[in-house]
mmCIF file of C-alpha atoms in Angstrom:
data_model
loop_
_atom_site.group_PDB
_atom_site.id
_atom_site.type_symbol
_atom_site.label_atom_id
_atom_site.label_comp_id
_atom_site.label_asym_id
_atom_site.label_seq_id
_atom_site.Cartn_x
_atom_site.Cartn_y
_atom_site.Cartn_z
ATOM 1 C CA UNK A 23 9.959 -79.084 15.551
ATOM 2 C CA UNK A 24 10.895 -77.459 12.296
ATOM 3 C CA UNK A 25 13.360 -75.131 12.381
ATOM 4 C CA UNK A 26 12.295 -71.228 12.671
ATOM 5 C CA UNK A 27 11.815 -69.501 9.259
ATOM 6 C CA UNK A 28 14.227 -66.587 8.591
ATOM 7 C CA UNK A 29 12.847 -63.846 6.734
ATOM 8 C CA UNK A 30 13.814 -62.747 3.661
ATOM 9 C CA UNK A 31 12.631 -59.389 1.327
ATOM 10 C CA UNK A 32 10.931 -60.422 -1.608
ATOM 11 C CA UNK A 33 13.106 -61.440 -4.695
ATOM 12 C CA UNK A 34 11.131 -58.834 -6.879
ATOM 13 C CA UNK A 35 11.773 -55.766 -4.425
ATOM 14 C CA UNK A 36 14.782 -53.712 -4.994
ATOM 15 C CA UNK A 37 17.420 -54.015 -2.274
ATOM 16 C CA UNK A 38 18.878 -51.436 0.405
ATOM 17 C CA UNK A 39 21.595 -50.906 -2.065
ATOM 18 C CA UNK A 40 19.791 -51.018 -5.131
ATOM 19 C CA UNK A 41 17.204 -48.272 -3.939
ATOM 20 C CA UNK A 42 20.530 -45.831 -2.477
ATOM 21 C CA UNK A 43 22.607 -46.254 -6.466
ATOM 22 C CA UNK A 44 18.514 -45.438 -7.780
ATOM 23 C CA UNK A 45 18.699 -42.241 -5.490
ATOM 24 C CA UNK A 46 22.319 -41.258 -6.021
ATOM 25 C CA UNK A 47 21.623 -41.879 -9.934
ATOM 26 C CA UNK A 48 18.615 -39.131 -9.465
ATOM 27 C CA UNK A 49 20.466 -37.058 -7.602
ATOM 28 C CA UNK A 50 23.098 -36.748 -9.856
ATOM 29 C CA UNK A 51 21.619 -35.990 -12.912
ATOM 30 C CA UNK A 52 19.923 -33.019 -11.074
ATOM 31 C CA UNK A 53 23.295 -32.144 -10.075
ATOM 32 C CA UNK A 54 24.143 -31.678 -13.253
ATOM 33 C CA UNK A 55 20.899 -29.991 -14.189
ATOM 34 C CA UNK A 56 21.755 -27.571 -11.508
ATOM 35 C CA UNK A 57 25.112 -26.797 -12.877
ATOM 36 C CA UNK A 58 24.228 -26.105 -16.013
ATOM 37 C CA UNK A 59 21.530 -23.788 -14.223
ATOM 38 C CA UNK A 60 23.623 -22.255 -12.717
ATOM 39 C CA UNK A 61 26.409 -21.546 -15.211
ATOM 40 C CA UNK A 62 23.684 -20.423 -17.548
ATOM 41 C CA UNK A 63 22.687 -18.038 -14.988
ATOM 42 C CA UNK A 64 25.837 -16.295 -14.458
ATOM 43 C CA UNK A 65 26.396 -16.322 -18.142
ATOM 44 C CA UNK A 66 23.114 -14.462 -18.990
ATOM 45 C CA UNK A 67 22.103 -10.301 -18.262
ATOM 46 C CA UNK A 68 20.699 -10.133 -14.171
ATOM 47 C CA UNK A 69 16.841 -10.444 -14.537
ATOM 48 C CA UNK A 70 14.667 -7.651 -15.107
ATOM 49 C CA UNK A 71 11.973 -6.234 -12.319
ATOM 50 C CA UNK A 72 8.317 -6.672 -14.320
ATOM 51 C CA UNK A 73 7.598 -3.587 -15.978
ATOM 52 C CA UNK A 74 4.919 -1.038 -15.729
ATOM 53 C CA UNK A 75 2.005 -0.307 -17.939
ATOM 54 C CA UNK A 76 3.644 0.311 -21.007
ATOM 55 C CA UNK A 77 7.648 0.979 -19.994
ATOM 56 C CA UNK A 78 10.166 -0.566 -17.427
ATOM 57 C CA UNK A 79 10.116 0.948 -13.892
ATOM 58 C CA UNK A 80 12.551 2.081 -11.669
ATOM 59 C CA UNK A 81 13.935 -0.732 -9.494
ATOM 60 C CA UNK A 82 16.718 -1.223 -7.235
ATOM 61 C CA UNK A 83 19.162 0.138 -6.868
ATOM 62 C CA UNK A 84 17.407 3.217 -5.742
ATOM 63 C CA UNK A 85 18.689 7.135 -4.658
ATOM 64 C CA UNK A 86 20.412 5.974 -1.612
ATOM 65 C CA UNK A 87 18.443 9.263 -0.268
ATOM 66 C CA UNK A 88 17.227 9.765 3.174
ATOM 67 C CA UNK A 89 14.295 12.126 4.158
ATOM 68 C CA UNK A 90 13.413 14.292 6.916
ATOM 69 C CA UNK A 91 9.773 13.414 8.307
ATOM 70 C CA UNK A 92 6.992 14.099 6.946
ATOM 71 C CA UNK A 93 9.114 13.907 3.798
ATOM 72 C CA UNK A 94 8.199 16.044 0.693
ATOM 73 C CA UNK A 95 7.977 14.654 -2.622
ATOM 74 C CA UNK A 96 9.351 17.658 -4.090
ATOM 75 C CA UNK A 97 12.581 16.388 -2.334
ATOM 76 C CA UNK A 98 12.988 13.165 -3.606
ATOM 77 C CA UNK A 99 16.117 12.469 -6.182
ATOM 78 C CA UNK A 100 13.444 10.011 -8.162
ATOM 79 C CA UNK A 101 10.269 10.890 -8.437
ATOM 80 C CA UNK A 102 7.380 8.988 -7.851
ATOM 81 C CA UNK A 103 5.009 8.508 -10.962
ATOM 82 C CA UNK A 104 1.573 9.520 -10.259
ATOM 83 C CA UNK A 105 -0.206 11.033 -13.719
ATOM 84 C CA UNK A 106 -1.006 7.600 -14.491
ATOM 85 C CA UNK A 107 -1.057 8.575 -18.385
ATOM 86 C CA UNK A 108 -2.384 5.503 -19.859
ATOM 87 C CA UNK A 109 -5.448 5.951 -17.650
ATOM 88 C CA UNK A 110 -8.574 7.053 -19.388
ATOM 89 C CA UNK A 111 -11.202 8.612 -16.995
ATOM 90 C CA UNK A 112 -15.178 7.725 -18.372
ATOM 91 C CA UNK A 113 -16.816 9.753 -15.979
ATOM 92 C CA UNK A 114 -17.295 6.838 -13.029
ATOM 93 C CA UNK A 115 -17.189 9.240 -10.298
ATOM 94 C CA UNK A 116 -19.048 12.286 -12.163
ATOM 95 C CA UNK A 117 -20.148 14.902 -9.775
ATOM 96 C CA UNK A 118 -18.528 13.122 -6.684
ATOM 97 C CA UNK A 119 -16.860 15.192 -3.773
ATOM 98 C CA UNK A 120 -14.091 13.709 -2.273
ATOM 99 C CA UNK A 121 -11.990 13.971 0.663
ATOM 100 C CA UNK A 122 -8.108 12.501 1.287
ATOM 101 C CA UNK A 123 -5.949 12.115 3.811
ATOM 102 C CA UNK A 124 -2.331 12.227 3.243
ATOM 103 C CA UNK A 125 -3.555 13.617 -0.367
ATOM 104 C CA UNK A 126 -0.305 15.534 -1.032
ATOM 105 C CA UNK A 127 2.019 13.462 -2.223
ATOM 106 C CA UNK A 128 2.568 9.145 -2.852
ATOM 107 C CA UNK A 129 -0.424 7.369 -3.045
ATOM 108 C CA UNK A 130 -2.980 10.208 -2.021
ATOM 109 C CA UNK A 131 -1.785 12.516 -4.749
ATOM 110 C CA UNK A 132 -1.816 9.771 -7.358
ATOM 111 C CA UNK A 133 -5.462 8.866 -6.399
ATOM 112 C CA UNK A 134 -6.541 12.475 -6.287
ATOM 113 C CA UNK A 135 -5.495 13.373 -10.079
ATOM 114 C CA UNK A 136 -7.574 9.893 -11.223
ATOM 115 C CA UNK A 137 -10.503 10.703 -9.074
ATOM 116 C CA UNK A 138 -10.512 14.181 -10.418
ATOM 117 C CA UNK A 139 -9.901 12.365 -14.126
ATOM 118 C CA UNK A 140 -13.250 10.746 -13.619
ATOM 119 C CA UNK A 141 -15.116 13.419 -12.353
ATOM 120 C CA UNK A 142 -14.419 14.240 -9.049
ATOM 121 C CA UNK A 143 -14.286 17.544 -7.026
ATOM 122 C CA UNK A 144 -11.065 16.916 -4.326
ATOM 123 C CA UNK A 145 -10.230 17.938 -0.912
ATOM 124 C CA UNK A 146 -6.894 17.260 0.441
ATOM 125 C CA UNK A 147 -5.808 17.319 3.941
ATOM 126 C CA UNK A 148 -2.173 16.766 4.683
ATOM 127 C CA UNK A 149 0.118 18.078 7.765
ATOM 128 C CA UNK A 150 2.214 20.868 6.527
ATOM 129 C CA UNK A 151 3.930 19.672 3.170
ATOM 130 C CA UNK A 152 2.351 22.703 1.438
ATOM 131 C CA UNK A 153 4.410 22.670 -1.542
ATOM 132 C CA UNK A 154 3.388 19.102 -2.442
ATOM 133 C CA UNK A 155 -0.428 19.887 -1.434
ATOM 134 C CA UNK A 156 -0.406 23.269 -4.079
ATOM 135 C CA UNK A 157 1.088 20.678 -6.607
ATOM 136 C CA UNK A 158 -1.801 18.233 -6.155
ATOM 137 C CA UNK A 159 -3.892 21.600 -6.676
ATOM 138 C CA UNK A 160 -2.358 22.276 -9.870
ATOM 139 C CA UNK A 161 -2.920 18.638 -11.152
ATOM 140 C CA UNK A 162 -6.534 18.128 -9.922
ATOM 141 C CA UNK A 163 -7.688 21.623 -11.345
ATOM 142 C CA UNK A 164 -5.608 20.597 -14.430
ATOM 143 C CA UNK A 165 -8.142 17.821 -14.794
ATOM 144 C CA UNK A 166 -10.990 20.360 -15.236
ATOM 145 C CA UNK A 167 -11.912 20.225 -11.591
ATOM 146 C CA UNK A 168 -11.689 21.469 -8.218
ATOM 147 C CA UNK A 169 -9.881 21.223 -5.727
ATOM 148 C CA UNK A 170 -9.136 22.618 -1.952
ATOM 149 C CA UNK A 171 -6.322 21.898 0.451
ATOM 150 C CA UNK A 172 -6.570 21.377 4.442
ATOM 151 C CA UNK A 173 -3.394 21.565 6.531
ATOM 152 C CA UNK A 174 -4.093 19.936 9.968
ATOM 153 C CA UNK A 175 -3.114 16.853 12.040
ATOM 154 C CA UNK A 176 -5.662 14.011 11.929
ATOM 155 C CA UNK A 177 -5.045 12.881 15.343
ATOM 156 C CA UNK A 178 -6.560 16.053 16.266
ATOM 157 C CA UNK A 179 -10.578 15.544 16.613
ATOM 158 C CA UNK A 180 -11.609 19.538 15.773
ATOM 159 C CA UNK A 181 -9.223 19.553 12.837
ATOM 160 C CA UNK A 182 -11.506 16.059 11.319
ATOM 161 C CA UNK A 183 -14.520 17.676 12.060
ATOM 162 C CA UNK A 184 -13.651 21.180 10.712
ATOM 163 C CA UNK A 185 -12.170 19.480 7.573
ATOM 164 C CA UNK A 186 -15.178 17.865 6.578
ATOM 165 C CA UNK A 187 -16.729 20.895 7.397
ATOM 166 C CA UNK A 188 -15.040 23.025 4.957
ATOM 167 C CA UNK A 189 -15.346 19.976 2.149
ATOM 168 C CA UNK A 190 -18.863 20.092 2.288
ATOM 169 C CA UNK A 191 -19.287 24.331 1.746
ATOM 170 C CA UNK A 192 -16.853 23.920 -0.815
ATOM 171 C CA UNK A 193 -18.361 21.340 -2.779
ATOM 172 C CA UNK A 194 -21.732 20.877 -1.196
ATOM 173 C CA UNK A 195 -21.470 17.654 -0.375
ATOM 174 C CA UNK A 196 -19.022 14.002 0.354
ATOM 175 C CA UNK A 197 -19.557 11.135 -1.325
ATOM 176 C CA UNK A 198 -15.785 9.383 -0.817
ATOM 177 C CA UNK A 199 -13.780 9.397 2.116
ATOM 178 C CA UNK A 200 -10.083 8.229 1.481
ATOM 179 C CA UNK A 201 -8.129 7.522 5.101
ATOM 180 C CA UNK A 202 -4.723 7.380 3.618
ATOM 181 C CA UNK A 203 -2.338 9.536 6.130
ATOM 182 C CA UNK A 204 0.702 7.418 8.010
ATOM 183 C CA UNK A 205 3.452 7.947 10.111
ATOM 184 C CA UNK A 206 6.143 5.105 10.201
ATOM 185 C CA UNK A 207 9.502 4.649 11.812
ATOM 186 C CA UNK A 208 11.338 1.751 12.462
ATOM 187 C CA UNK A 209 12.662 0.160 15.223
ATOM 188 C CA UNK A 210 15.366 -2.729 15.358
ATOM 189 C CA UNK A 211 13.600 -3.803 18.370
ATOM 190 C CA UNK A 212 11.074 -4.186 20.822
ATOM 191 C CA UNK A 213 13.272 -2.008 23.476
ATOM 192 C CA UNK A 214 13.707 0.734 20.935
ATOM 193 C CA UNK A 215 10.452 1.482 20.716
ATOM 194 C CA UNK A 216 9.519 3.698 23.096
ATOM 195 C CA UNK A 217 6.081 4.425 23.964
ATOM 196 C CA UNK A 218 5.467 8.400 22.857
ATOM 197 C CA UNK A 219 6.700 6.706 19.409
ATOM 198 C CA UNK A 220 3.978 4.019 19.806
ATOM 199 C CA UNK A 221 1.753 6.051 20.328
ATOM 200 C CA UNK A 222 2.134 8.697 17.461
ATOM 201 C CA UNK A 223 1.940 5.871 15.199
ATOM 202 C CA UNK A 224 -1.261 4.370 16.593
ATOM 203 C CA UNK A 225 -2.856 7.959 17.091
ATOM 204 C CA UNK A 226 -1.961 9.216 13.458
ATOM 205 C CA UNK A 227 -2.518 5.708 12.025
ATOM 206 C CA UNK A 228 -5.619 4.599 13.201
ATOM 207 C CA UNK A 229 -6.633 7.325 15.581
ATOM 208 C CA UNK A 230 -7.047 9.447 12.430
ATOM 209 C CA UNK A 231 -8.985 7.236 10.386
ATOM 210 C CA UNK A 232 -11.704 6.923 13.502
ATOM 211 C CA UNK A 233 -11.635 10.587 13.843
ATOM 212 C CA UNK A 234 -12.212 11.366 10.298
ATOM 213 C CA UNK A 235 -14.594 8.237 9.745
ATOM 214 C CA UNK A 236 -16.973 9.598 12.495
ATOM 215 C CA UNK A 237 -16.359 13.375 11.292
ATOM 216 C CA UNK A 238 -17.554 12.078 7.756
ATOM 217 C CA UNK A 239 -20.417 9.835 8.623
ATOM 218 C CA UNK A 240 -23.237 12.580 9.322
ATOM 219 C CA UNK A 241 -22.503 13.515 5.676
ATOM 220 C CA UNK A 242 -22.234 10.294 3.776
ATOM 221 C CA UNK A 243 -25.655 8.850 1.803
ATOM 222 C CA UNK A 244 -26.755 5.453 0.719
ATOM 223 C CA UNK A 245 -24.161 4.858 -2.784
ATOM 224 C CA UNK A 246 -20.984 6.908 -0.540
ATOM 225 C CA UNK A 247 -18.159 5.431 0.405
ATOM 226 C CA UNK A 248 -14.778 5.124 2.805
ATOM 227 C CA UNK A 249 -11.892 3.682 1.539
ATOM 228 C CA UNK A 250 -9.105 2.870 4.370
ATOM 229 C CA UNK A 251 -5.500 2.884 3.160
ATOM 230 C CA UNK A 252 -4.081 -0.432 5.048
ATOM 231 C CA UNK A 253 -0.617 -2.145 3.947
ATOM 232 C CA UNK A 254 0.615 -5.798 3.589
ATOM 233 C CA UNK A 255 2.166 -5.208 6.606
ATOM 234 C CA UNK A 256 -0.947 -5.588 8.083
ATOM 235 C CA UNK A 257 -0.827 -9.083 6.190
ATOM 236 C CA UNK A 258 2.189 -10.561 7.720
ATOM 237 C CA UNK A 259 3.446 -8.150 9.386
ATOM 238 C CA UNK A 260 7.472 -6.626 9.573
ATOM 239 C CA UNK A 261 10.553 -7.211 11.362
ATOM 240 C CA UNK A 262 11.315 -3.490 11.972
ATOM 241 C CA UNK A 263 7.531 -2.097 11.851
ATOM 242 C CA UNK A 264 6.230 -3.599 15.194
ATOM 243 C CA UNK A 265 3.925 -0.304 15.824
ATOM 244 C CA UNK A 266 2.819 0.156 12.605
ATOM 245 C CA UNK A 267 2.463 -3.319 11.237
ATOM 246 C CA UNK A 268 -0.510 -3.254 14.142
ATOM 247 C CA UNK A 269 -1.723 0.089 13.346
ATOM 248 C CA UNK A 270 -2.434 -1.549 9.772
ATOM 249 C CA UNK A 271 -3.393 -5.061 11.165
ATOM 250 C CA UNK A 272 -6.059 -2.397 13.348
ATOM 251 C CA UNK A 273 -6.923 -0.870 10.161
ATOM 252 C CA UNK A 274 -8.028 -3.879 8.147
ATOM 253 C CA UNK A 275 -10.048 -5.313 11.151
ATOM 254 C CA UNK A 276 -11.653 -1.581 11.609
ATOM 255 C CA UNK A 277 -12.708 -1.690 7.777
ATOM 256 C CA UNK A 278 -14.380 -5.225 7.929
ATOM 257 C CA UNK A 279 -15.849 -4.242 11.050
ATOM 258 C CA UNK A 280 -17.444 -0.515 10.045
ATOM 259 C CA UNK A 281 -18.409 -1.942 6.814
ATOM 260 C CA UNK A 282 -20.906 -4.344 8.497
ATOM 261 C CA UNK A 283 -21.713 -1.605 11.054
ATOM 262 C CA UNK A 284 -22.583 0.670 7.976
ATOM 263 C CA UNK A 285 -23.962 -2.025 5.789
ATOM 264 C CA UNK A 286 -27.779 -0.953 6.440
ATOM 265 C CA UNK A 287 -27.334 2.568 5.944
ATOM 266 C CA UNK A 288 -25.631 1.376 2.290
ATOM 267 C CA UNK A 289 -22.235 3.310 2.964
ATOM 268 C CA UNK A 290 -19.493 1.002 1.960
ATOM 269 C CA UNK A 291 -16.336 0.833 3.445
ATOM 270 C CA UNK A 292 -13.157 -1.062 1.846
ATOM 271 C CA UNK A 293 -9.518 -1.338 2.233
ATOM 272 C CA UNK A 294 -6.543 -1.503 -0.155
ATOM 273 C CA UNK A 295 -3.094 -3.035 1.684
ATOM 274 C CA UNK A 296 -0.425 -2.194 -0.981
ATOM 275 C CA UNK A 297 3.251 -3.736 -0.805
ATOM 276 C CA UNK A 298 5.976 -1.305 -1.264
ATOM 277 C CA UNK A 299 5.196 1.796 -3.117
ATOM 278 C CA UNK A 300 7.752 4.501 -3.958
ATOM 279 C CA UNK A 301 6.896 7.489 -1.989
ATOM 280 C CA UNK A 302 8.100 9.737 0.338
ATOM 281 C CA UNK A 303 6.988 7.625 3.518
ATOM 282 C CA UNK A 304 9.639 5.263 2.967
ATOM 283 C CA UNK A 305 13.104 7.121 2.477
ATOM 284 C CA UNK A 306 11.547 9.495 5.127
ATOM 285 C CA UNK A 307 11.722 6.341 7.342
ATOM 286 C CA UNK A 308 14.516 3.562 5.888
ATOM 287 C CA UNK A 309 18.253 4.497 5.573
ATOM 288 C CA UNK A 310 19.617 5.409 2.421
ATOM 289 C CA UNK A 311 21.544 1.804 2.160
ATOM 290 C CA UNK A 312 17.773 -0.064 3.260
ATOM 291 C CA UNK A 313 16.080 2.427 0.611
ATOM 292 C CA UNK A 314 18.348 1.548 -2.225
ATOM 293 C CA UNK A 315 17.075 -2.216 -1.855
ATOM 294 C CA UNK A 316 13.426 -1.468 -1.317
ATOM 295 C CA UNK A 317 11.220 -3.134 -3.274
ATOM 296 C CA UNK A 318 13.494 -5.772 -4.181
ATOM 297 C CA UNK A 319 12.432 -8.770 -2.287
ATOM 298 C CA UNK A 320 8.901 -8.745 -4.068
ATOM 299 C CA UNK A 321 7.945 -11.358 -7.261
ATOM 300 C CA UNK A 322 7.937 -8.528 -9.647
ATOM 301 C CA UNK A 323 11.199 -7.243 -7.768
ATOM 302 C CA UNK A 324 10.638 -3.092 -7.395
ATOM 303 C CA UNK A 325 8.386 -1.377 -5.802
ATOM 304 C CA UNK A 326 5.178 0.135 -7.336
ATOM 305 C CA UNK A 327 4.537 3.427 -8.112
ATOM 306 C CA UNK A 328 1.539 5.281 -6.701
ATOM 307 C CA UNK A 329 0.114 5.407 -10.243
ATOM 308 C CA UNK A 330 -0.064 1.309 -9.960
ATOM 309 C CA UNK A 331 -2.090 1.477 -6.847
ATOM 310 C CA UNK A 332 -4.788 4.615 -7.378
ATOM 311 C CA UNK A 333 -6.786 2.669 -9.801
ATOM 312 C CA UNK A 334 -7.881 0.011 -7.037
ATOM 313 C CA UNK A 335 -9.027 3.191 -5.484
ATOM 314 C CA UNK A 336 -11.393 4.557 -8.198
ATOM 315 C CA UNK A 337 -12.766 0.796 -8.710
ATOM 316 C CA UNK A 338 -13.477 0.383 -4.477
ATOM 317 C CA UNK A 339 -15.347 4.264 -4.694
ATOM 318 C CA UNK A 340 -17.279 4.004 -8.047
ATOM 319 C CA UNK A 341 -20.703 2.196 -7.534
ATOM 320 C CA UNK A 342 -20.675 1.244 -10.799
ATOM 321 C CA UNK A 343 -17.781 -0.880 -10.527
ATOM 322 C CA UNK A 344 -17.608 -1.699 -6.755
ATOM 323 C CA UNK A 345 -21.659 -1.448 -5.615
ATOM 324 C CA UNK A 346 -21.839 -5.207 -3.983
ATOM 325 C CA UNK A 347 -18.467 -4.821 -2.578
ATOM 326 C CA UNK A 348 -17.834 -4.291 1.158
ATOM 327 C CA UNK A 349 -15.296 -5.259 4.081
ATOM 328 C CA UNK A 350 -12.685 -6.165 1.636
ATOM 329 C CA UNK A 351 -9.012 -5.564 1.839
ATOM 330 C CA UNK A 352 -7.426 -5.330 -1.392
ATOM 331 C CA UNK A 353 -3.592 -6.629 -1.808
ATOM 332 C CA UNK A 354 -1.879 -5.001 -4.341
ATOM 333 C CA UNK A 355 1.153 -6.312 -3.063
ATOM 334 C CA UNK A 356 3.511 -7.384 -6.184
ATOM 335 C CA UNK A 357 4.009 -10.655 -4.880
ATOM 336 C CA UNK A 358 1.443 -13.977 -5.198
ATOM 337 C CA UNK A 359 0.051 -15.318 -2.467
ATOM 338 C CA UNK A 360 -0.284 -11.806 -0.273
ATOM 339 C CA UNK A 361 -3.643 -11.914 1.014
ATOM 340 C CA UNK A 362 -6.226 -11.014 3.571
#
């Protein structure tokens, strides 16, 4: 018998050591590439947070500032920018009546002086920050329109009710409800969080938006609108929001789900989930070290002000931008890829 063949790799394929010197050869010149990254890098001015419409923003490091709940804007060492000056309003909601929750200060406040800028008679309701509510006053009537204020706790039925009550003898009529009031704390962990903290979060969170939903529906008429304030931590959630990161997960899945409830009765109901925004909520929850970070760990590396988000508010309320639009959650989240 002939002898047994032996193996042998092909002559024209590389061998074992060939193909480790051809991947130590790559590796090396990135090596190098690396270096020179990196020693460029240290050489050069730290990278600069995106900027804002027009100017650079305010980015970390923050005010290492902490508030006491419900935290007043009034109080904060920076403020938040909310006048949104290179907005021009051309009349989109004209002759609207409108009423917001957590409309005092951060993102309410900024979305009540551009819904006023395009027409807009405002109601605010907030819990009992009254010198930030007569502020929002002053800037909505500044705006050439009106404007009333509603102290009250939306997890309180009666107060909903009487709120939309007192919007529609003011103005005669709603046309845009904006669910936008929030409590948040945070916990380290599960065992911190104790159930009566649980459950103001829930009952303010998305208690409130049900209450005032159903306290606003009787009112609303085919072209109206409800526009839920969610977060991205209803995205993807947050290490040290366990409550509220569901209260905002709740809120997204209430908004899909009341927008096809409401679809044949041509009310539309939207969301918008913002990323960090610089207002009052957060250095009334984070500590002043956390707070002097915030907004850091997004692409555009700050957080936004509420003058960034309000627009995405006018668009989701204004039929004539937003009329085949329903059930959507808007990220404006400073960071690609953040999505519902």
């Amino acid at each position: 018998m002939p002898p047994p063949s032996t193996s042998a790799p092909p002559t024209s394929a590389p061998s074992s050591d060939a193909t480790t010197q051809k991947q130590q050869r790559i590796q090396s010149a990135q090596d190098q590439k690396d270096q020179r990254s990196q020693q460029a890098s240290q050489a050069s001015p730290e990278a600069q947070p995106a900027p804002g419409p027009g100017r650079s923003e305010p980015a970390p490091p923050l005010p290492r500032q902490h508030l006491a709940k419900p935290g007043h804007e009034a109080d904060m060492q920076l403020a938040p920018k909310y006048q949104a000056p290179h907005y021009r309003g051309s009349g989109k909601l004209e002759g609207f009546s409108a009423l917001i929750t957590g409309g005092d200060s951060g993102i309410g406040r900024a979305v009540a002086v551009l819904f006023a800028r395009e027409g807009a008679d405002v109601a605010i309701a907030y819990l009992c920050e009254h010198d930030d509510a007569e502020q929002t006053r002053k800037l909505v009537e500044a705006e050439g329109r009106r404007c009333i204020t509603l102290s009250g706790d939306v997890k309180d039925a009666s107060f909903c009710v009487d709120a939309v009550r007192q919007v529609v003898k003011a103005f005669g009529k709603l046309n845009v409800l904006v669910n936008n009031a929030a409590f948040q704390e945070h916990a380290a962990s599960l065992e911190d969080l104790t159930e009566e903290r649980f459950d103001e979060t829930f009952r303010t969170n998305i208690y409130g938006y049900f209450h005032m939903a159903k306290a606003a529906l009787p009112h609303l008429q085919r072209g109206d609108s409800i526009i839920n304030t969610g977060s991205v931590t209803g995205l993807k959630g947050s290490k040290e929001l366990l409550d509220y990161s569901a209260t905002k997960g709740a809120i997204h899945a209430f908004t899909k789900a009341l927008a096809h409830n409401l679809a044949d009765q041509g009310i539309r109901v939207n969301a918008v989930a913002p990323g960090p925004v610089w207002t009052p909520l957060n250095p009334a929850d984070k500590s002043p070290e956390d707070i002097a970070k915030f907004g850091q760990q997004t692409h555009l590396g700050r957080p936004a002000q509420p003058e960034e988000i309000s627009p995405a508010y006018v668009f989701l309320a204004a039929p004539c931008c937003s009329s085949y639009i329903t059930g959507t959650v808007l990220p404006i989240t400073g960071t690609a890829g953040d999505g519902a």
